[in-house]
Short mmCIF file of C-alpha atoms and ligand atoms in Angstrom, two decimals:
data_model
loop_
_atom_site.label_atom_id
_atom_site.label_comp_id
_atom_site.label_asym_id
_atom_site.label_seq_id
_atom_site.Cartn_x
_atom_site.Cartn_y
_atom_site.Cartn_z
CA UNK S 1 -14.92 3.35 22.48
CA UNK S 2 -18.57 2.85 22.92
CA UNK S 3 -20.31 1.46 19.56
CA UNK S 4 -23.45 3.92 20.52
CA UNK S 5 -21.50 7.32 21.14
CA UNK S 6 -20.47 8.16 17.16
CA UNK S 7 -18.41 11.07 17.50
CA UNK S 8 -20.72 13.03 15.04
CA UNK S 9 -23.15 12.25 18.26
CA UNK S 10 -20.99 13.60 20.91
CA UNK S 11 -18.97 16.55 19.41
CA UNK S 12 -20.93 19.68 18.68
CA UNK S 13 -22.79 19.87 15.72
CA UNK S 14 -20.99 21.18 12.92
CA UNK S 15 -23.51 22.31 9.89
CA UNK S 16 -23.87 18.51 8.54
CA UNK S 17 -23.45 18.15 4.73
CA UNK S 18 -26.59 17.85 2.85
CA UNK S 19 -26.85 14.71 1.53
CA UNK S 20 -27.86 15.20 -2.73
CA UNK S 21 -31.66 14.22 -3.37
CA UNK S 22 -30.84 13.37 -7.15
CA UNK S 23 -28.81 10.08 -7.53
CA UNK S 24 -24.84 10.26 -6.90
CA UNK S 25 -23.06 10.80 -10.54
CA UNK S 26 -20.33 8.10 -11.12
CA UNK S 27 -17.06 9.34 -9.62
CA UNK S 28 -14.41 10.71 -12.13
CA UNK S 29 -11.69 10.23 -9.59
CA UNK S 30 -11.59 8.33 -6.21
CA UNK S 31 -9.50 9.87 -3.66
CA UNK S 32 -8.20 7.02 -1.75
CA UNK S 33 -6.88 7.94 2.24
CA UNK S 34 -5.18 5.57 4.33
CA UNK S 35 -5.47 6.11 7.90
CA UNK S 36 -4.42 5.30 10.84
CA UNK S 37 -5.56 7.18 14.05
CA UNK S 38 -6.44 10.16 12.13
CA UNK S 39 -9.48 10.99 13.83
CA UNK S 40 -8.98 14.72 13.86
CA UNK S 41 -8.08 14.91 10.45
CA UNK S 42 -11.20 13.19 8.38
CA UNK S 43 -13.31 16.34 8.37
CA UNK S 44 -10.92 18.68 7.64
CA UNK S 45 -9.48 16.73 4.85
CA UNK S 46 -13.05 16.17 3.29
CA UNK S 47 -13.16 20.05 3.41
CA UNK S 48 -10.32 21.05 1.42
CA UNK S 49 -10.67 18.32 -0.80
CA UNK S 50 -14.03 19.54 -1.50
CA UNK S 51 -12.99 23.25 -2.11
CA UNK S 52 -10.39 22.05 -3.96
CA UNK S 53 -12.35 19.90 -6.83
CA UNK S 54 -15.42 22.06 -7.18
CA UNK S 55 -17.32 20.63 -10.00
CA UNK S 56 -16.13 17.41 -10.18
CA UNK S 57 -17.55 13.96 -9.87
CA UNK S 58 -15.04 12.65 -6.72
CA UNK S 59 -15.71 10.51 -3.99
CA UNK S 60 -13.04 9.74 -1.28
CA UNK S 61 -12.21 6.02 0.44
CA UNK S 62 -11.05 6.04 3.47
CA UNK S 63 -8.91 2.56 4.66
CA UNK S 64 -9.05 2.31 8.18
CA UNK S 65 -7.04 -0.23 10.15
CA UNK S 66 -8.98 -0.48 12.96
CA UNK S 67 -7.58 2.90 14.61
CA UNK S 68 -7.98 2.91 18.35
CA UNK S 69 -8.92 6.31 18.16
CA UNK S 70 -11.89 5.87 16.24
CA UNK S 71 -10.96 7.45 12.92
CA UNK S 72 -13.54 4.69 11.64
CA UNK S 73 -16.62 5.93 13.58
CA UNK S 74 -15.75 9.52 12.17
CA UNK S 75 -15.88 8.22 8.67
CA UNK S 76 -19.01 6.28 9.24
CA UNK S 77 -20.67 9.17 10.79
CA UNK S 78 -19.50 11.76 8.07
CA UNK S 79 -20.72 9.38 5.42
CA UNK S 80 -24.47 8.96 6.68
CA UNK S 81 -24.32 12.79 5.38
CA UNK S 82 -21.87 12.84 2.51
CA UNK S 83 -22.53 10.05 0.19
CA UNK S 84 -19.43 10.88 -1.65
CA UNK S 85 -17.52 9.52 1.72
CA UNK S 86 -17.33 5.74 2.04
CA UNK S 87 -15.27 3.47 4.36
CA UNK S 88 -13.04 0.11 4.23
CA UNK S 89 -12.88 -0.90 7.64
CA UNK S 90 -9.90 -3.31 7.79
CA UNK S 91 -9.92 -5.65 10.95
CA UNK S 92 -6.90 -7.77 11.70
CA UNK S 93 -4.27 -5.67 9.28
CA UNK S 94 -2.01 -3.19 9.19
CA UNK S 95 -0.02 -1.99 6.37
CA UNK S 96 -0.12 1.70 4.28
CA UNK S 97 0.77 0.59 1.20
CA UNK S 98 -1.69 -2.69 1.54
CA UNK S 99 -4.91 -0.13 2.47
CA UNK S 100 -3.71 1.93 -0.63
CA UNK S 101 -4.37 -1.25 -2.94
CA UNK S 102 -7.62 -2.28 -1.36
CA UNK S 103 -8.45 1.60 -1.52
CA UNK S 104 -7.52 1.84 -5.35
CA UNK S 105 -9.29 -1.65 -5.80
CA UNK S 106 -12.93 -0.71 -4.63
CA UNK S 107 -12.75 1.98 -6.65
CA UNK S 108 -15.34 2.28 -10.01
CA UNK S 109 -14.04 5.20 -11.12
CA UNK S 110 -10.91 5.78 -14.09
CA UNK S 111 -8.71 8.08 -11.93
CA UNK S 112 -7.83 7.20 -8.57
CA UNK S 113 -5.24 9.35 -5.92
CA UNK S 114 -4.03 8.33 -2.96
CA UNK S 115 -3.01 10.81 -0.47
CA UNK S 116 -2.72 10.97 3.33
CA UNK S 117 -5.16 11.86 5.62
CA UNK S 118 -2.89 14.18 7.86
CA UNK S 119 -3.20 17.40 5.21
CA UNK S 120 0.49 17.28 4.74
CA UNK S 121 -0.27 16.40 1.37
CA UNK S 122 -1.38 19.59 -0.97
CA UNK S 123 -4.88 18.76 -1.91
CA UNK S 124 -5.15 21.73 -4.45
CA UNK S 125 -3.19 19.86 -6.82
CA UNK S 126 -5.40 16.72 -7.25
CA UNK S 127 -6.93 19.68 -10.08
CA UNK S 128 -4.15 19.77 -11.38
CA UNK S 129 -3.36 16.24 -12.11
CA UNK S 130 -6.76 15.69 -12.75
CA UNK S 131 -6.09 18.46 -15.53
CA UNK S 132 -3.32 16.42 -16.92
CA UNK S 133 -5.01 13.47 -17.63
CA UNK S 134 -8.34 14.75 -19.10
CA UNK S 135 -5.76 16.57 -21.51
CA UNK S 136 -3.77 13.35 -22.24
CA UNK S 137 -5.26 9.87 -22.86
CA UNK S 138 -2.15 8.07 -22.99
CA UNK S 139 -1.22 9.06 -19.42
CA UNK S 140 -0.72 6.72 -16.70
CA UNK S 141 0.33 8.09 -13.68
CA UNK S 142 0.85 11.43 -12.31
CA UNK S 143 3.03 12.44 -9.48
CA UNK S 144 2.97 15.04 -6.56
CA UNK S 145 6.83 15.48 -6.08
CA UNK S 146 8.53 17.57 -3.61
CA UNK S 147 11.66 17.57 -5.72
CA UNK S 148 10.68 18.69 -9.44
CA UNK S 149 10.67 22.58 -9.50
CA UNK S 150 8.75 24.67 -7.21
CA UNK S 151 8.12 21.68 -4.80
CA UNK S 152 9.78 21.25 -1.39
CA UNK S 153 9.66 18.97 1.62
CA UNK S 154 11.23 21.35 4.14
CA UNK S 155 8.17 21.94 6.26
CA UNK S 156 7.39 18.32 6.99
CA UNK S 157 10.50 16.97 7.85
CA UNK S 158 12.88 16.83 10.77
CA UNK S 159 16.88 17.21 9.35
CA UNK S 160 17.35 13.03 10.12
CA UNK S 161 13.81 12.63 8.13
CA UNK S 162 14.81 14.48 4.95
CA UNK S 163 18.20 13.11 5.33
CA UNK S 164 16.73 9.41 5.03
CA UNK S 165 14.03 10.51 2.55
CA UNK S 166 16.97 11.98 0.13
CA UNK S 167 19.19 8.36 0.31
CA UNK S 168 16.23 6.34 -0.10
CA UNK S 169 15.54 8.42 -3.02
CA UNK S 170 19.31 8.01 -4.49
CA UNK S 171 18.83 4.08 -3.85
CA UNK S 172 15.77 3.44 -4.82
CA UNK S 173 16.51 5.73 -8.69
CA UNK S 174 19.56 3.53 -9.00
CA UNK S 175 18.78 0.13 -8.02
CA UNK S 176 15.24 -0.05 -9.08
CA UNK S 177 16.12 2.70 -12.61
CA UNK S 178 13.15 5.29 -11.67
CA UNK S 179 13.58 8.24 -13.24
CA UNK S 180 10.76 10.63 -11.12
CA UNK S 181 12.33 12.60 -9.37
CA UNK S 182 10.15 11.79 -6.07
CA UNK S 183 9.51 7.48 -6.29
CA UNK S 184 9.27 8.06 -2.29
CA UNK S 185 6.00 10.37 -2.63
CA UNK S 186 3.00 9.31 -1.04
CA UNK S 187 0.66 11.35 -3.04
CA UNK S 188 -0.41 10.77 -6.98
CA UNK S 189 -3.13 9.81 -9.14
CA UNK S 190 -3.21 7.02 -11.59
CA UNK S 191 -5.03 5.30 -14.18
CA UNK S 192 -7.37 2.56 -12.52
CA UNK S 193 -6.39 0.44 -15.90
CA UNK S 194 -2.69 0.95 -15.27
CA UNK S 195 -2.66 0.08 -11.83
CA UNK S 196 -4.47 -3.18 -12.64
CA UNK S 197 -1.45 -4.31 -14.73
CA UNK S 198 0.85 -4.51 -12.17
CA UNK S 199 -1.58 -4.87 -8.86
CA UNK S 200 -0.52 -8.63 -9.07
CA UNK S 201 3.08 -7.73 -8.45
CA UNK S 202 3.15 -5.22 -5.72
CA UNK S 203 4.19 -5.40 -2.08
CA UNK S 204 1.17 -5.67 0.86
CA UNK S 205 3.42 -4.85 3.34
CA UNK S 206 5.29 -1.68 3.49
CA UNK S 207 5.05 2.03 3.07
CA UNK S 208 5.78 2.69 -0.38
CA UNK S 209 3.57 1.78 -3.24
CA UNK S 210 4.39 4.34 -5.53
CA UNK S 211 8.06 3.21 -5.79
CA UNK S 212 7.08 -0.07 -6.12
CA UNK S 213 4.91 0.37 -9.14
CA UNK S 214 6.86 2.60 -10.44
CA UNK S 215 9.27 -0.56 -10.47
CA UNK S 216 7.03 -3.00 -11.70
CA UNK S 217 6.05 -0.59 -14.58
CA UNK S 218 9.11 -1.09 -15.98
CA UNK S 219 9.69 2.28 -17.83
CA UNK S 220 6.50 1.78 -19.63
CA UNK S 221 4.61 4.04 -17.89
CA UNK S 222 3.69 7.86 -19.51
CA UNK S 223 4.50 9.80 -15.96
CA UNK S 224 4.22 13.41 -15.37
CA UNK S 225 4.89 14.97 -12.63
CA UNK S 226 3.26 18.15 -10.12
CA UNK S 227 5.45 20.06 -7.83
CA UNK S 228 4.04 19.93 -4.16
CA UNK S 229 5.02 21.65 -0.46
CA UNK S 230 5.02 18.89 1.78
CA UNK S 231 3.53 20.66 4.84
CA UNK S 232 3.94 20.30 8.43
CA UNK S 233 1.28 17.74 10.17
CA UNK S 234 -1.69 19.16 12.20
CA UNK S 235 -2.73 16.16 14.46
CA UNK S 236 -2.06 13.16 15.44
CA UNK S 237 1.88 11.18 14.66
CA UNK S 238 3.85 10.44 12.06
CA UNK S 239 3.67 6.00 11.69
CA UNK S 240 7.41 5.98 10.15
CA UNK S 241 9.84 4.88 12.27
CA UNK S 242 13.36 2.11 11.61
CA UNK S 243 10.81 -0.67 10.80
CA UNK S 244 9.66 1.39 7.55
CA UNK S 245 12.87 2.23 6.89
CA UNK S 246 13.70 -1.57 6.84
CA UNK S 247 10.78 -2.43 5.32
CA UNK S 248 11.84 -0.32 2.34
CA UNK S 249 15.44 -2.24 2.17
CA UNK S 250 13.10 -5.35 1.80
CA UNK S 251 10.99 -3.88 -0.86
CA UNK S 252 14.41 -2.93 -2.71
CA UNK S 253 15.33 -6.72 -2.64
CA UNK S 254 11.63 -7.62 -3.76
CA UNK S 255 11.63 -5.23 -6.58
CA UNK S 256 15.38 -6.47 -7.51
CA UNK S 257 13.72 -10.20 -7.68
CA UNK S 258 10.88 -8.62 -9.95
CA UNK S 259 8.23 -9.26 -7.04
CA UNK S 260 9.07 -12.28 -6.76
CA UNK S 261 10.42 -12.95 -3.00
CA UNK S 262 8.29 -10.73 -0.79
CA UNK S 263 9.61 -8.24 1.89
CA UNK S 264 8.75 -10.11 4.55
CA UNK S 265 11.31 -12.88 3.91
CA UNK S 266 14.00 -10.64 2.98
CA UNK S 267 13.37 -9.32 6.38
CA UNK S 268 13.35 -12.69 7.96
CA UNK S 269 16.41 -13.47 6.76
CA UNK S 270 18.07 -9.99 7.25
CA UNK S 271 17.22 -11.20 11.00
CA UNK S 272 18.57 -14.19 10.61
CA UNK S 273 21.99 -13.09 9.63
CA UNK S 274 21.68 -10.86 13.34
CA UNK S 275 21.37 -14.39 14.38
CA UNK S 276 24.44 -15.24 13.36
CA UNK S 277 26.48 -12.73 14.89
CA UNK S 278 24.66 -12.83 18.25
CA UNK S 279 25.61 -16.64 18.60
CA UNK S 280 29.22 -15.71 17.31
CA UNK S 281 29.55 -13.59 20.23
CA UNK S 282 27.65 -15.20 22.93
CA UNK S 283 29.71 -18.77 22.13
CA UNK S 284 33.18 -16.48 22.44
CA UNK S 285 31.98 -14.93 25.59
CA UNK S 286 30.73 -18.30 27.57
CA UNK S 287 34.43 -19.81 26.02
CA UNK S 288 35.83 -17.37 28.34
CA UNK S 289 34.09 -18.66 31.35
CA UNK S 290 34.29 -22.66 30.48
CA UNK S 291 37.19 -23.23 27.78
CA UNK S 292 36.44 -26.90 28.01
CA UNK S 293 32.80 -27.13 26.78
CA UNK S 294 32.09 -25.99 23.60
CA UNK S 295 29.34 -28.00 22.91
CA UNK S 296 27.75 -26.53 26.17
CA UNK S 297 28.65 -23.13 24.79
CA UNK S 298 27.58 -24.05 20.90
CA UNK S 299 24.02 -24.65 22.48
CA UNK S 300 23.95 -21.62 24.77
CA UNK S 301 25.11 -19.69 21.47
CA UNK S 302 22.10 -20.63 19.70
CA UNK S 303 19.74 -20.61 22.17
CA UNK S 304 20.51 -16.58 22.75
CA UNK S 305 20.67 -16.38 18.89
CA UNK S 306 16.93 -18.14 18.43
CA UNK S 307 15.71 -15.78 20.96
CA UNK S 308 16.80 -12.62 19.50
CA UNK S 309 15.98 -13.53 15.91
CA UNK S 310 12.29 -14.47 17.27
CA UNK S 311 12.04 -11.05 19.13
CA UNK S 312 13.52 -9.09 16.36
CA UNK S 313 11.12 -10.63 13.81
CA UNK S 314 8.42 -10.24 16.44
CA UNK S 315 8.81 -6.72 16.61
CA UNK S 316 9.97 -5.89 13.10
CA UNK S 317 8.73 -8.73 10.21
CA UNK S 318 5.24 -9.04 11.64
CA UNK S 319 5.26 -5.58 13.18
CA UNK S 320 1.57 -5.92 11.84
CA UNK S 321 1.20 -9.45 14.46
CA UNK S 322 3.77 -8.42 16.94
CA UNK S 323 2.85 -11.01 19.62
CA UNK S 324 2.24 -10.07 23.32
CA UNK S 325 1.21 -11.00 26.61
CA UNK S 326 1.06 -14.82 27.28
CA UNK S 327 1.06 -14.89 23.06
CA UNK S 328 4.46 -13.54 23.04
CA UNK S 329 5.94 -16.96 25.19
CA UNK S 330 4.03 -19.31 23.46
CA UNK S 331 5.19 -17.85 20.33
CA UNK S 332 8.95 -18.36 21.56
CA UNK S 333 8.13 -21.59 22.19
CA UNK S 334 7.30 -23.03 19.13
CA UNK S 335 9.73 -20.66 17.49
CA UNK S 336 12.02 -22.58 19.51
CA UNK S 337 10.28 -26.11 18.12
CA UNK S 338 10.28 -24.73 14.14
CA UNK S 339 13.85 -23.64 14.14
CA UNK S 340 14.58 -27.04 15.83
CA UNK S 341 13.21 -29.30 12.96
CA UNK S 342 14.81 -26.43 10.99
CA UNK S 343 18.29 -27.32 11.95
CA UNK S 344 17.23 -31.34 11.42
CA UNK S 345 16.45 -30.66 8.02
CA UNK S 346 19.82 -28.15 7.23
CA UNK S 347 21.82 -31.14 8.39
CA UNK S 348 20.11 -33.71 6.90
CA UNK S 349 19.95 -31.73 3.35
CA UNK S 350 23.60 -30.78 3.71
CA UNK S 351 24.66 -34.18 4.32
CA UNK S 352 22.56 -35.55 1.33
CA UNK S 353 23.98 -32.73 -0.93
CA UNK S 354 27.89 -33.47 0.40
CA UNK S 355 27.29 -36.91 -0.56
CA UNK S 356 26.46 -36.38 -4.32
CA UNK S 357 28.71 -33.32 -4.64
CA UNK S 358 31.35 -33.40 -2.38
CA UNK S 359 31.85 -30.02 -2.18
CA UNK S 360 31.68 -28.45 1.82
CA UNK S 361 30.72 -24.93 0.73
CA UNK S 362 27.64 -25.82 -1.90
CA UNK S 363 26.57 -28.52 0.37
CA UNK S 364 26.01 -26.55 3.42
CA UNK S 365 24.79 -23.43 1.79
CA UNK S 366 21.78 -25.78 0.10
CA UNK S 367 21.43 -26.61 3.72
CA UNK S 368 21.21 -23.33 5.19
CA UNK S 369 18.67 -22.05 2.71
CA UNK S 370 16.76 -25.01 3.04
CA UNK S 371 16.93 -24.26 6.89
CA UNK S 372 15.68 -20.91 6.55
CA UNK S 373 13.25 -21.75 4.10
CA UNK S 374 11.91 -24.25 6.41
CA UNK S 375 11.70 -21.99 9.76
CA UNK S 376 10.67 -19.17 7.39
CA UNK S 377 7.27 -20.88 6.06
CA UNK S 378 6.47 -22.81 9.09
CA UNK S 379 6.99 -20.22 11.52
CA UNK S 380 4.51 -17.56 8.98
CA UNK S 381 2.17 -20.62 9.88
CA UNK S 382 2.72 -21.60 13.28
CA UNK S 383 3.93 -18.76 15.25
CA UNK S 384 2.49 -15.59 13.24
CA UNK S 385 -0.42 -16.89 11.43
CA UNK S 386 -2.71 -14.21 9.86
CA UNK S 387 -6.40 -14.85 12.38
N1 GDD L 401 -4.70 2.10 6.77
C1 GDD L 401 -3.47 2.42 7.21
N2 GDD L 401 -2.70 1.44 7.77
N3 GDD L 401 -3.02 3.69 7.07
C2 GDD L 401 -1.79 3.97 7.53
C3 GDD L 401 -0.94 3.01 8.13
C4 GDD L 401 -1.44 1.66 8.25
O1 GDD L 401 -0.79 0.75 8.77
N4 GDD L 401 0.23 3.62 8.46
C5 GDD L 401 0.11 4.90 8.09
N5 GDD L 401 -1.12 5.13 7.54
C6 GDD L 401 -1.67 6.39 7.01
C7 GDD L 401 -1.59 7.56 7.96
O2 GDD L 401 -2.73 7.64 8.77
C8 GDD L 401 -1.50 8.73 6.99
O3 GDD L 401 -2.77 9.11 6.50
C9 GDD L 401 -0.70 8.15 5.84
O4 GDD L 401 -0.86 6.75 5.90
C10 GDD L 401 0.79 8.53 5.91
O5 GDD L 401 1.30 8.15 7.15
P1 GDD L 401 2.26 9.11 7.98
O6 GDD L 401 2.60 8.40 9.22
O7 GDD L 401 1.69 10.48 8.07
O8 GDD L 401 3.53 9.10 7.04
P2 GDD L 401 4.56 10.25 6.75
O9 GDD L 401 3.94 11.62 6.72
O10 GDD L 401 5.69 10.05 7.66
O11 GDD L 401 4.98 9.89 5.25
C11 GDD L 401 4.01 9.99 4.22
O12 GDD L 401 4.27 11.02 3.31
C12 GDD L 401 5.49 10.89 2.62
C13 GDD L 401 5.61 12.01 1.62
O13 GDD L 401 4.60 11.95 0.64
C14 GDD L 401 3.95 8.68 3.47
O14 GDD L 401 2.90 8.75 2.49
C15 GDD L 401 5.25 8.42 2.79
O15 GDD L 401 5.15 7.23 2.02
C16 GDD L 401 5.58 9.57 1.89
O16 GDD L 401 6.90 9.44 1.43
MN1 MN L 402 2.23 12.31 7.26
#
């Protein structure tokens, strides 16, 4: 798009907002909106979220990735009138539950919400919540939920959709021991002071943050909870698709290691045991054709098996990088060159290990992890670096 044509420029003039002559109060709550190509939606978000908070002190961030369809511009040009509108224009980045932190960390004010741009959220309850905490000091966090009483999800979901949402749910309560009865919920409102204790420990990449601190609040938390219709969308798509729903296996695995080992590597090596089974089969297929070379086979095997694991983590691990074009071949290549040295060193380690400890099993586990360590680090630096 243009840089000159704003949309507030080229789309017919809707009665701007008039921008306050006395100095902006200090927000009381900061409504924090992640977005991605939600053009359509930014005004009448800002609307209802107005109507819906009338006398209080609010301001809402919007975190842009860098839509295509210029959801950015739209902000911009709805904040030169509405000073209680502000943008973080992300460049380079892609991630909802990464925008949500930067969203929740610009913010000045005590309260902050996070909800999604695409009014399926019900803005009418951010009173509500804000109710609850002016009554109740020692509150933390409070939650929109579709599943306490009087809340539902039925509008905004396809059958698969709210089939998913409702196991996620049942995992996520029983590995991670959340007791809300909605962890999956992308819409609540929490303490700025809270969130800052456990900011350090929460996931960039994935979809959902409220789960994960949820997690890392280990029961400490005071949570209550407001019953919400999830509503239909308006405009614009839905961004969840099988990579979210693996992303949210690797944030199970992250939260189960207290933070420690981040989604991405439980990905990677949720790929890498594809890898395995891919040069299983491709070694018994080519045995088939030439019985008497299995080392010609062996290295067919794991040449298929390299390729696959570096398009599945192209497409899936750093779905926020995916390589294309001539990046996408130079990418295999040194893919090709890590896992290489990455073998070297499983051997080598292995070998080392088997000579200390004699033991075939330990010794070429060590080696695999070290292996996948190896290929795991250097390929986050080589092939996907962050620009
Ligand atoms: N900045 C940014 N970057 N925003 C994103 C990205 C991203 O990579 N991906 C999605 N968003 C924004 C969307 O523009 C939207 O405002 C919001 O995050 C939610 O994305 P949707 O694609 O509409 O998700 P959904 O409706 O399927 O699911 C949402 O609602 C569920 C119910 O509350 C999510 O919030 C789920 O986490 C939640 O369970
Ligand atoms: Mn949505």
């Amino acid at each position: 798009m243009p840089a000159d044509t704003t949309p507030a420029q080229t789309r017919p003039a809707k009665a701007a907002r008039k921008r306050p002559s006395a100095a902006q109060p200090a927000p009381e709550v900061t409504i924090v909106v992640p977005t991605f190509n939600e053009r359509e939606n930014i005004r009448p978000l800002t609307d209802l979220v107005e109507a819906a908070l009338p006398g209080v002190a609010w301001e809402l961030a919007f975190v842009d990735d860098d839509s295509p369809d210029g959801t950015a511009e739209e902000v911009r040009a709805l904040a030169l009138e509405d000073p209680r509108v502000r943008l973080i224009h992300r460049v380079g980045r892609r991630g909802l539950a990464g925008a949500c932190i930067e969203g929740i960390l610009s913010s000045i004010s005590p309260l902050v919400a996070v909800m999604d741009a695409d009014l399926q959220h019900d803005e009418s309850k951010l009173a509500e919540m804000l109710a609850a905490f002016r009554a109740d000091d020692t509150l933390d966090l409070v939650i929109g939920s579709r599943h306490a009483e009087g809340g539902s999800a039925g509008e905004g979901f396809s059958r698969l959709r709210a089939w998913g949402s409702e196991g996620a749910t049942r995992l996520a309560k029983r590995l991670l021991r959340i007791e809300a009865s909605d962890p999956m919920s992308g819409f609540f409102m929490v303490r700025r002071t809270s969130f800052n204790q456990v900011v350090l420990e929460l996931q960039t990449q994935g979809f959902k943050i409220l789960a994960d601190m949820l997690s890392a609040s280990r029961g400490k938390w005071k949570v209550a909870e407001v019953a919400y219709e999830f509503r239909a969308r308006q405009h614009g798509q839905s961004k969840m698709d099988t990579a979210v729903a693996l992303e949210f296996l690797g944030l199970l695995g992250a939260r189960m290691t207290g933070g420690m080992v981040p989604i991405r590597f439980i990905m990677f090596v949720m790929v890498g045991f594809t890898g395995v089974f891919v040069q299983l089969a491709v070694v018994r297929f080519m045995l088939v054709f030439i019985p008497d070379h299995f080392a010609i086979a062996q290295s067919f095997g794991v040449l298929v098996a390299m390729t696959t694991n570096f398009m599945l983590n192209n497409a899936l691990t750093y779905r926020d990088r995916t390589l294309r074009g001539g990046a996408f071949w130079r990418g295999l290549l040194s893919f090709y060159a890590v896992c290489l040295v990455g073998a070297v060193a499983n051997v080598g380690v292995a070998e080392s290990v088997y000579r200390i400890l004699p033991l075939w099993a330990l010794a070429s586990f060590v080696g695999a992890v070290v292996g996948a360590l190896w290929n795991f680090v250097v390929s986050a630096l080589v092939t996907w670096r962050a620009r």
